[in-house]
PDB file of C-alpha atoms in Angstrom:
ATOM      1  CA  MET A   1      43.029 126.019  49.245  1.00  0.00           C
ATOM      2  CA  PRO A   2      44.725 123.198  50.883  1.00  0.00           C
ATOM      3  CA  TYR A   3      45.832 123.245  54.482  1.00  0.00           C
ATOM      4  CA  LEU A   4      47.727 120.926  56.583  1.00  0.00           C
ATOM      5  CA  LYS A   5      46.252 121.508  60.452  1.00  0.00           C
ATOM      6  CA  LEU A   6      49.772 120.616  62.214  1.00  0.00           C
ATOM      7  CA  ARG A   7      50.540 119.145  65.927  1.00  0.00           C
ATOM      8  CA  ASP A   8      49.968 122.339  67.830  1.00  0.00           C
ATOM      9  CA  GLY A   9      46.773 123.003  65.989  1.00  0.00           C
ATOM     10  CA  ALA A  10      48.511 125.664  63.257  1.00  0.00           C
ATOM     11  CA  GLU A  11      47.444 125.437  59.641  1.00  0.00           C
ATOM     12  CA  LEU A  12      50.171 125.140  56.841  1.00  0.00           C
ATOM     13  CA  PHE A  13      48.960 126.555  53.679  1.00  0.00           C
ATOM     14  CA  TYR A  14      50.423 124.412  50.829  1.00  0.00           C
ATOM     15  CA  LYS A  15      50.465 124.223  46.481  1.00  0.00           C
ATOM     16  CA  ASP A  16      50.893 121.282  45.109  1.00  0.00           C
ATOM     17  CA  TRP A  17      50.361 121.401  41.448  1.00  0.00           C
ATOM     18  CA  GLY A  18      51.304 119.510  37.870  1.00  0.00           C
ATOM     19  CA  ASN A  19      51.569 116.075  37.764  1.00  0.00           C
ATOM     20  CA  ALA A  20      50.124 114.085  40.604  1.00  0.00           C
ATOM     21  CA  ASN A  21      52.374 111.506  39.303  1.00  0.00           C
ATOM     22  CA  GLY A  22      55.147 113.166  38.316  1.00  0.00           C
ATOM     23  CA  ALA A  23      59.168 113.388  39.775  1.00  0.00           C
ATOM     24  CA  THR A  24      58.425 115.801  42.862  1.00  0.00           C
ATOM     25  CA  VAL A  25      60.637 118.733  43.321  1.00  0.00           C
ATOM     26  CA  THR A  26      59.654 121.178  46.719  1.00  0.00           C
ATOM     27  CA  PHE A  27      60.289 124.863  47.038  1.00  0.00           C
ATOM     28  CA  SER A  28      61.550 126.883  50.372  1.00  0.00           C
ATOM     29  CA  HIS A  29      60.697 130.247  50.454  1.00  0.00           C
ATOM     30  CA  GLY A  30      62.873 133.310  51.690  1.00  0.00           C
ATOM     31  CA  TRP A  31      62.070 135.584  53.794  1.00  0.00           C
ATOM     32  CA  PRO A  32      59.264 137.201  54.659  1.00  0.00           C
ATOM     33  CA  LEU A  33      57.904 135.969  51.775  1.00  0.00           C
ATOM     34  CA  SER A  34      55.598 133.140  50.833  1.00  0.00           C
ATOM     35  CA  SER A  35      55.075 130.312  48.536  1.00  0.00           C
ATOM     36  CA  ASP A  36      53.876 132.886  45.816  1.00  0.00           C
ATOM     37  CA  ASN A  37      57.744 133.633  45.379  1.00  0.00           C
ATOM     38  CA  TRP A  38      58.498 130.377  43.679  1.00  0.00           C
ATOM     39  CA  GLU A  39      55.851 130.870  41.216  1.00  0.00           C
ATOM     40  CA  THR A  40      57.749 131.105  37.869  1.00  0.00           C
ATOM     41  CA  GLN A  41      59.637 128.084  38.763  1.00  0.00           C
ATOM     42  CA  MET A  42      56.583 126.364  39.968  1.00  0.00           C
ATOM     43  CA  MET A  43      54.505 126.817  36.549  1.00  0.00           C
ATOM     44  CA  PHE A  44      57.702 126.174  34.484  1.00  0.00           C
ATOM     45  CA  LEU A  45      58.380 122.882  35.916  1.00  0.00           C
ATOM     46  CA  ALA A  46      55.117 121.822  36.180  1.00  0.00           C
ATOM     47  CA  GLU A  47      54.820 122.317  32.264  1.00  0.00           C
ATOM     48  CA  GLN A  48      57.727 119.859  31.885  1.00  0.00           C
ATOM     49  CA  GLY A  49      55.186 117.220  33.724  1.00  0.00           C
ATOM     50  CA  TYR A  50      56.851 117.092  37.215  1.00  0.00           C
ATOM     51  CA  ARG A  51      54.847 117.642  40.441  1.00  0.00           C
ATOM     52  CA  VAL A  52      55.839 120.899  42.364  1.00  0.00           C
ATOM     53  CA  ILE A  53      54.458 121.529  46.226  1.00  0.00           C
ATOM     54  CA  ALA A  54      55.683 124.460  47.799  1.00  0.00           C
ATOM     55  CA  HIS A  55      53.986 126.229  51.819  1.00  0.00           C
ATOM     56  CA  ASP A  56      53.728 129.076  53.009  1.00  0.00           C
ATOM     57  CA  ARG A  57      56.206 129.146  56.739  1.00  0.00           C
ATOM     58  CA  ARG A  58      53.953 129.175  59.499  1.00  0.00           C
ATOM     59  CA  GLY A  59      53.525 132.977  60.099  1.00  0.00           C
ATOM     60  CA  HIS A  60      53.798 133.637  56.910  1.00  0.00           C
ATOM     61  CA  GLY A  61      51.448 134.565  53.899  1.00  0.00           C
ATOM     62  CA  ARG A  62      48.479 132.158  54.346  1.00  0.00           C
ATOM     63  CA  SER A  63      49.528 129.861  57.391  1.00  0.00           C
ATOM     64  CA  THR A  64      48.487 130.697  60.671  1.00  0.00           C
ATOM     65  CA  GLN A  65      50.098 133.058  62.739  1.00  0.00           C
ATOM     66  CA  THR A  66      51.649 131.686  65.356  1.00  0.00           C
ATOM     67  CA  TRP A  67      53.016 133.935  68.674  1.00  0.00           C
ATOM     68  CA  ASP A  68      55.808 131.504  69.375  1.00  0.00           C
ATOM     69  CA  GLY A  69      57.809 129.155  67.155  1.00  0.00           C
ATOM     70  CA  ASN A  70      59.431 131.238  64.298  1.00  0.00           C
ATOM     71  CA  ASN A  71      62.723 129.249  64.098  1.00  0.00           C
ATOM     72  CA  MET A  72      64.481 126.676  62.144  1.00  0.00           C
ATOM     73  CA  ASP A  73      63.366 123.309  63.803  1.00  0.00           C
ATOM     74  CA  THR A  74      59.516 124.613  64.496  1.00  0.00           C
ATOM     75  CA  PHE A  75      59.738 125.375  60.413  1.00  0.00           C
ATOM     76  CA  VAL A  76      61.667 121.956  59.525  1.00  0.00           C
ATOM     77  CA  ASP A  77      59.130 119.751  62.015  1.00  0.00           C
ATOM     78  CA  ASP A  78      56.267 121.364  60.294  1.00  0.00           C
ATOM     79  CA  LEU A  79      57.697 120.372  56.818  1.00  0.00           C
ATOM     80  CA  GLU A  80      58.502 116.683  57.394  1.00  0.00           C
ATOM     81  CA  GLU A  81      54.808 116.605  59.108  1.00  0.00           C
ATOM     82  CA  LEU A  82      53.681 118.257  55.360  1.00  0.00           C
ATOM     83  CA  PHE A  83      55.867 115.871  53.656  1.00  0.00           C
ATOM     84  CA  ALA A  84      54.408 112.841  55.283  1.00  0.00           C
ATOM     85  CA  HIS A  85      51.221 114.002  54.377  1.00  0.00           C
ATOM     86  CA  LEU A  86      51.748 114.404  51.058  1.00  0.00           C
ATOM     87  CA  LYS A  87      54.062 111.238  50.615  1.00  0.00           C
ATOM     88  CA  VAL A  88      56.759 112.836  49.387  1.00  0.00           C
ATOM     89  CA  SER A  89      59.627 110.470  48.135  1.00  0.00           C
ATOM     90  CA  ASP A  90      62.466 110.317  45.926  1.00  0.00           C
ATOM     91  CA  ALA A  91      62.227 114.231  45.287  1.00  0.00           C
ATOM     92  CA  VAL A  92      64.375 117.466  44.786  1.00  0.00           C
ATOM     93  CA  MET A  93      64.374 119.485  46.865  1.00  0.00           C
ATOM     94  CA  VAL A  94      65.036 123.870  46.393  1.00  0.00           C
ATOM     95  CA  GLY A  95      65.247 126.596  49.003  1.00  0.00           C
ATOM     96  CA  HIS A  96      65.843 130.506  48.961  1.00  0.00           C
ATOM     97  CA  SER A  97      67.956 132.556  51.489  1.00  0.00           C
ATOM     98  CA  HIS A  98      65.829 131.719  54.891  1.00  0.00           C
ATOM     99  CA  GLY A  99      64.346 129.170  52.733  1.00  0.00           C
ATOM    100  CA  GLY A 100      67.934 127.551  52.169  1.00  0.00           C
ATOM    101  CA  GLY A 101      68.520 127.580  55.675  1.00  0.00           C
ATOM    102  CA  GLU A 102      65.210 125.782  56.131  1.00  0.00           C
ATOM    103  CA  VAL A 103      66.290 123.515  53.234  1.00  0.00           C
ATOM    104  CA  THR A 104      69.920 123.049  54.884  1.00  0.00           C
ATOM    105  CA  ARG A 105      68.475 122.136  58.203  1.00  0.00           C
ATOM    106  CA  TYR A 106      65.694 119.864  57.015  1.00  0.00           C
ATOM    107  CA  LEU A 107      68.285 117.297  55.813  1.00  0.00           C
ATOM    108  CA  GLY A 108      70.804 117.463  58.800  1.00  0.00           C
ATOM    109  CA  LYS A 109      67.857 116.911  61.220  1.00  0.00           C
ATOM    110  CA  HIS A 110      65.485 114.571  59.348  1.00  0.00           C
ATOM    111  CA  GLY A 111      67.829 112.883  56.793  1.00  0.00           C
ATOM    112  CA  THR A 112      67.071 112.210  53.657  1.00  0.00           C
ATOM    113  CA  ARG A 113      65.138 109.406  52.847  1.00  0.00           C
ATOM    114  CA  ARG A 114      62.642 111.139  50.905  1.00  0.00           C
ATOM    115  CA  PHE A 115      64.781 113.171  49.053  1.00  0.00           C
ATOM    116  CA  ARG A 116      67.720 112.622  46.345  1.00  0.00           C
ATOM    117  CA  LYS A 117      69.095 116.024  45.334  1.00  0.00           C
ATOM    118  CA  ALA A 118      68.214 119.809  46.401  1.00  0.00           C
ATOM    119  CA  VAL A 119      69.052 123.269  45.560  1.00  0.00           C
ATOM    120  CA  LEU A 120      70.618 126.260  47.328  1.00  0.00           C
ATOM    121  CA  VAL A 121      69.574 129.799  45.884  1.00  0.00           C
ATOM    122  CA  GLY A 122      71.598 132.686  47.486  1.00  0.00           C
ATOM    123  CA  ALA A 123      70.787 130.329  50.878  1.00  0.00           C
ATOM    124  CA  VAL A 124      72.003 131.789  54.501  1.00  0.00           C
ATOM    125  CA  PRO A 125      74.182 128.455  55.040  1.00  0.00           C
ATOM    126  CA  PRO A 126      76.587 128.064  57.075  1.00  0.00           C
ATOM    127  CA  LEU A 127      76.358 130.775  59.370  1.00  0.00           C
ATOM    128  CA  MET A 128      75.435 134.971  58.132  1.00  0.00           C
ATOM    129  CA  VAL A 129      76.350 136.768  61.635  1.00  0.00           C
ATOM    130  CA  LYS A 130      80.051 137.544  61.669  1.00  0.00           C
ATOM    131  CA  THR A 131      81.798 136.237  64.691  1.00  0.00           C
ATOM    132  CA  GLY A 132      85.445 134.893  65.285  1.00  0.00           C
ATOM    133  CA  ASP A 133      84.905 131.913  63.721  1.00  0.00           C
ATOM    134  CA  ASN A 134      83.334 133.697  61.163  1.00  0.00           C
ATOM    135  CA  PRO A 135      84.934 136.845  59.975  1.00  0.00           C
ATOM    136  CA  GLU A 136      83.153 137.088  57.010  1.00  0.00           C
ATOM    137  CA  GLY A 137      79.716 137.098  58.070  1.00  0.00           C
ATOM    138  CA  THR A 138      77.930 140.373  58.504  1.00  0.00           C
ATOM    139  CA  ASP A 139      77.979 142.468  61.869  1.00  0.00           C
ATOM    140  CA  LYS A 140      75.169 141.916  64.419  1.00  0.00           C
ATOM    141  CA  ALA A 141      74.619 145.446  64.159  1.00  0.00           C
ATOM    142  CA  VAL A 142      73.145 145.328  60.541  1.00  0.00           C
ATOM    143  CA  PHE A 143      70.127 142.912  61.844  1.00  0.00           C
ATOM    144  CA  ASP A 144      69.489 145.152  64.968  1.00  0.00           C
ATOM    145  CA  SER A 145      69.059 147.787  62.146  1.00  0.00           C
ATOM    146  CA  PHE A 146      66.246 145.441  60.643  1.00  0.00           C
ATOM    147  CA  ARG A 147      64.667 144.765  63.765  1.00  0.00           C
ATOM    148  CA  ASP A 148      64.633 148.937  64.325  1.00  0.00           C
ATOM    149  CA  ALA A 149      63.580 149.375  61.527  1.00  0.00           C
ATOM    150  CA  MET A 150      60.052 147.228  61.109  1.00  0.00           C
ATOM    151  CA  ARG A 151      59.572 148.470  65.105  1.00  0.00           C
ATOM    152  CA  LYS A 152      59.553 151.622  63.731  1.00  0.00           C
ATOM    153  CA  ASP A 153      57.717 151.405  60.087  1.00  0.00           C
ATOM    154  CA  ARG A 154      57.778 147.752  58.841  1.00  0.00           C
ATOM    155  CA  ALA A 155      55.424 148.855  55.765  1.00  0.00           C
ATOM    156  CA  GLN A 156      58.255 151.508  54.575  1.00  0.00           C
ATOM    157  CA  PHE A 157      61.013 149.099  55.210  1.00  0.00           C
ATOM    158  CA  PHE A 158      59.561 146.411  53.086  1.00  0.00           C
ATOM    159  CA  LEU A 159      59.201 148.943  50.564  1.00  0.00           C
ATOM    160  CA  ASP A 160      63.109 149.924  50.684  1.00  0.00           C
ATOM    161  CA  VAL A 161      64.520 146.476  51.232  1.00  0.00           C
ATOM    162  CA  PRO A 162      63.151 145.135  47.440  1.00  0.00           C
ATOM    163  CA  SER A 163      63.529 148.546  45.931  1.00  0.00           C
ATOM    164  CA  GLY A 164      67.857 148.409  46.893  1.00  0.00           C
ATOM    165  CA  PRO A 165      69.469 145.589  47.671  1.00  0.00           C
ATOM    166  CA  PHE A 166      67.178 142.474  46.976  1.00  0.00           C
ATOM    167  CA  PHE A 167      67.124 142.260  43.703  1.00  0.00           C
ATOM    168  CA  GLY A 168      69.484 144.898  43.650  1.00  0.00           C
ATOM    169  CA  PHE A 169      67.538 147.474  41.728  1.00  0.00           C
ATOM    170  CA  ASN A 170      70.488 150.100  43.825  1.00  0.00           C
ATOM    171  CA  ARG A 171      72.634 149.263  41.029  1.00  0.00           C
ATOM    172  CA  SER A 172      73.698 152.015  38.390  1.00  0.00           C
ATOM    173  CA  GLY A 173      72.008 150.355  35.039  1.00  0.00           C
ATOM    174  CA  ALA A 174      70.257 147.843  36.675  1.00  0.00           C
ATOM    175  CA  PRO A 175      66.672 147.694  35.251  1.00  0.00           C
ATOM    176  CA  LYS A 176      63.956 148.101  37.642  1.00  0.00           C
ATOM    177  CA  SER A 177      60.353 146.505  37.966  1.00  0.00           C
ATOM    178  CA  GLU A 178      57.681 148.301  39.626  1.00  0.00           C
ATOM    179  CA  GLY A 179      56.040 145.140  39.236  1.00  0.00           C
ATOM    180  CA  GLN A 180      58.677 143.302  41.372  1.00  0.00           C
ATOM    181  CA  ILE A 181      58.807 145.400  44.356  1.00  0.00           C
ATOM    182  CA  ARG A 182      54.997 146.066  44.756  1.00  0.00           C
ATOM    183  CA  SER A 183      54.824 142.054  44.727  1.00  0.00           C
ATOM    184  CA  TRP A 184      57.583 141.659  47.450  1.00  0.00           C
ATOM    185  CA  TRP A 185      55.648 144.259  49.463  1.00  0.00           C
ATOM    186  CA  ALA A 186      52.332 142.376  49.568  1.00  0.00           C
ATOM    187  CA  GLN A 187      54.150 138.764  50.511  1.00  0.00           C
ATOM    188  CA  GLY A 188      55.869 140.882  53.225  1.00  0.00           C
ATOM    189  CA  MET A 189      53.216 142.519  54.812  1.00  0.00           C
ATOM    190  CA  ARG A 190      50.853 139.414  54.608  1.00  0.00           C
ATOM    191  CA  THR A 191      53.424 138.138  56.715  1.00  0.00           C
ATOM    192  CA  SER A 192      52.851 138.084  60.916  1.00  0.00           C
ATOM    193  CA  ILE A 193      55.328 141.085  62.056  1.00  0.00           C
ATOM    194  CA  LYS A 194      56.377 138.293  65.219  1.00  0.00           C
ATOM    195  CA  SER A 195      57.347 136.330  62.833  1.00  0.00           C
ATOM    196  CA  ALA A 196      59.117 138.286  60.495  1.00  0.00           C
ATOM    197  CA  TYR A 197      60.752 139.844  63.177  1.00  0.00           C
ATOM    198  CA  ASP A 198      62.006 136.671  65.188  1.00  0.00           C
ATOM    199  CA  SER A 199      63.295 135.247  61.299  1.00  0.00           C
ATOM    200  CA  ILE A 200      65.620 137.623  61.456  1.00  0.00           C
ATOM    201  CA  LYS A 201      67.474 135.951  64.266  1.00  0.00           C
ATOM    202  CA  ASP A 202      66.296 132.790  62.947  1.00  0.00           C
ATOM    203  CA  PHE A 203      68.479 133.241  58.875  1.00  0.00           C
ATOM    204  CA  SER A 204      71.132 135.263  60.701  1.00  0.00           C
ATOM    205  CA  GLU A 205      72.018 133.723  63.597  1.00  0.00           C
ATOM    206  CA  THR A 206      71.546 129.955  62.922  1.00  0.00           C
ATOM    207  CA  ASP A 207      74.833 127.911  62.426  1.00  0.00           C
ATOM    208  CA  PHE A 208      74.159 125.206  59.545  1.00  0.00           C
ATOM    209  CA  THR A 209      77.647 124.107  59.361  1.00  0.00           C
ATOM    210  CA  GLY A 210      77.088 120.919  61.294  1.00  0.00           C
ATOM    211  CA  ASP A 211      73.545 120.495  59.046  1.00  0.00           C
ATOM    212  CA  LEU A 212      75.522 120.921  55.717  1.00  0.00           C
ATOM    213  CA  LYS A 213      78.190 118.339  56.455  1.00  0.00           C
ATOM    214  CA  ARG A 214      75.487 115.710  57.495  1.00  0.00           C
ATOM    215  CA  ILE A 215      73.644 115.997  53.711  1.00  0.00           C
ATOM    216  CA  ASP A 216      75.229 112.470  51.783  1.00  0.00           C
ATOM    217  CA  ILE A 217      73.015 113.746  48.513  1.00  0.00           C
ATOM    218  CA  PRO A 218      73.676 116.256  45.650  1.00  0.00           C
ATOM    219  CA  VAL A 219      73.884 119.693  46.262  1.00  0.00           C
ATOM    220  CA  LEU A 220      73.697 122.137  43.369  1.00  0.00           C
ATOM    221  CA  VAL A 221      74.304 125.978  44.935  1.00  0.00           C
ATOM    222  CA  LEU A 222      73.734 128.706  43.174  1.00  0.00           C
ATOM    223  CA  HIS A 223      74.565 132.030  43.904  1.00  0.00           C
ATOM    224  CA  GLY A 224      74.898 135.715  42.532  1.00  0.00           C
ATOM    225  CA  ASP A 225      78.648 137.006  43.029  1.00  0.00           C
ATOM    226  CA  ASP A 226      76.746 140.479  43.197  1.00  0.00           C
ATOM    227  CA  ASP A 227      74.395 139.083  46.331  1.00  0.00           C
ATOM    228  CA  GLN A 228      74.272 142.077  48.652  1.00  0.00           C
ATOM    229  CA  VAL A 229      71.581 139.887  50.782  1.00  0.00           C
ATOM    230  CA  VAL A 230      73.824 137.167  51.643  1.00  0.00           C
ATOM    231  CA  PRO A 231      76.988 137.500  50.297  1.00  0.00           C
ATOM    232  CA  ILE A 232      78.954 134.741  48.458  1.00  0.00           C
ATOM    233  CA  GLN A 233      81.892 135.298  50.096  1.00  0.00           C
ATOM    234  CA  ALA A 234      80.329 134.236  53.492  1.00  0.00           C
ATOM    235  CA  ALA A 235      77.905 131.760  51.993  1.00  0.00           C
ATOM    236  CA  GLY A 236      78.004 129.843  49.108  1.00  0.00           C
ATOM    237  CA  LEU A 237      81.212 129.347  48.696  1.00  0.00           C
ATOM    238  CA  LYS A 238      81.626 128.296  51.717  1.00  0.00           C
ATOM    239  CA  SER A 239      78.579 125.608  51.891  1.00  0.00           C
ATOM    240  CA  VAL A 240      80.283 124.469  48.414  1.00  0.00           C
ATOM    241  CA  LYS A 241      83.309 123.787  50.265  1.00  0.00           C
ATOM    242  CA  ILE A 242      81.323 121.239  53.390  1.00  0.00           C
ATOM    243  CA  LEU A 243      79.034 120.229  51.646  1.00  0.00           C
ATOM    244  CA  PRO A 244      80.478 116.497  50.980  1.00  0.00           C
ATOM    245  CA  GLN A 245      78.556 116.909  47.010  1.00  0.00           C
ATOM    246  CA  GLY A 246      78.279 120.234  46.708  1.00  0.00           C
ATOM    247  CA  LYS A 247      78.393 121.990  43.336  1.00  0.00           C
ATOM    248  CA  LEU A 248      78.843 125.755  43.031  1.00  0.00           C
ATOM    249  CA  LYS A 249      77.511 127.957  39.778  1.00  0.00           C
ATOM    250  CA  THR A 250      78.064 131.665  40.343  1.00  0.00           C
ATOM    251  CA  TYR A 251      75.973 134.008  38.317  1.00  0.00           C
ATOM    252  CA  LYS A 252      77.877 136.977  37.117  1.00  0.00           C
ATOM    253  CA  GLY A 253      76.830 139.866  38.389  1.00  0.00           C
ATOM    254  CA  GLY A 254      73.308 138.385  40.028  1.00  0.00           C
ATOM    255  CA  SER A 255      71.398 139.221  42.820  1.00  0.00           C
ATOM    256  CA  HIS A 256      70.246 138.108  46.032  1.00  0.00           C
ATOM    257  CA  ALA A 257      67.033 137.175  43.994  1.00  0.00           C
ATOM    258  CA  ILE A 258      68.514 135.398  40.693  1.00  0.00           C
ATOM    259  CA  HIS A 259      65.646 133.129  40.556  1.00  0.00           C
ATOM    260  CA  ASN A 260      63.299 136.024  39.849  1.00  0.00           C
ATOM    261  CA  ILE A 261      65.694 138.737  38.229  1.00  0.00           C
ATOM    262  CA  ASN A 262      67.336 135.595  35.893  1.00  0.00           C
ATOM    263  CA  ALA A 263      64.602 133.142  36.022  1.00  0.00           C
ATOM    264  CA  ASP A 264      64.988 131.934  32.713  1.00  0.00           C
ATOM    265  CA  GLU A 265      68.468 130.841  33.437  1.00  0.00           C
ATOM    266  CA  VAL A 266      67.414 129.378  36.670  1.00  0.00           C
ATOM    267  CA  ASN A 267      64.729 127.558  35.413  1.00  0.00           C
ATOM    268  CA  LYS A 268      67.347 125.844  33.113  1.00  0.00           C
ATOM    269  CA  ASP A 269      69.500 124.562  35.787  1.00  0.00           C
ATOM    270  CA  LEU A 270      67.238 123.624  37.587  1.00  0.00           C
ATOM    271  CA  LEU A 271      65.991 121.576  34.888  1.00  0.00           C
ATOM    272  CA  ASP A 272      69.065 120.716  34.143  1.00  0.00           C
ATOM    273  CA  PHE A 273      70.217 119.425  37.704  1.00  0.00           C
ATOM    274  CA  ILE A 274      67.147 117.449  38.112  1.00  0.00           C
ATOM    275  CA  LYS A 275      67.105 115.268  35.097  1.00  0.00           C
ATOM    276  CA  SER A 276      70.617 115.035  35.216  1.00  0.00           C
TER     277      SER A 276
END
């Protein structure tokens, strides 16, 4: 399996699939998952002739479980090392949820020289937590309850999240996939508890407003209007107004995991945007 040894000795697991000479699309996964959560999109685009790259964020999946460095600036510096190693250029960057924050901070901090477009899927920017300046956000008490649940019984909490709000399986009449729940649980339990715990603060309290303003390439924002994890009113609707070249597509009735539940539609939207 391919790994990149980073500046601090940590090893980052990554996938580099498809046509090595094709146009490149990179993927950043959500919390507390791994690159496996993008497998449907990666396989689809690889079969269309693209080169697709995804990594397991440090502390997640098959990457090194570091004690420190579980924060956005470290995560995007890791990405810059990976992209330099893989000679990524003229690419499209895609991120879901926490990974959408990673895409936003990467482009805000390291610039857009490697990328020509980006896609944010159910992404956390501009800011998740409720503040005086962000009244649409979620109360900090909710994120505190996540941390408490992880300390009490992480394994059960990591069943409760995908069984309910993540995929929208708690909605009346929603078809439930036991496979999706088990896959989410398996990916989450492979992530270190320290990284998963620290990342709650990272995805909820990081303010990406300045990063959004600096992104000078076209950005497609895909968001479900029934996203119970990252509500569209506090995220997608606000981000698209801040982005200099943002475009929003709303998925009617869509959950937080539209790339899993509405995979065919998301795949088409990605392909159309990449080719346009």
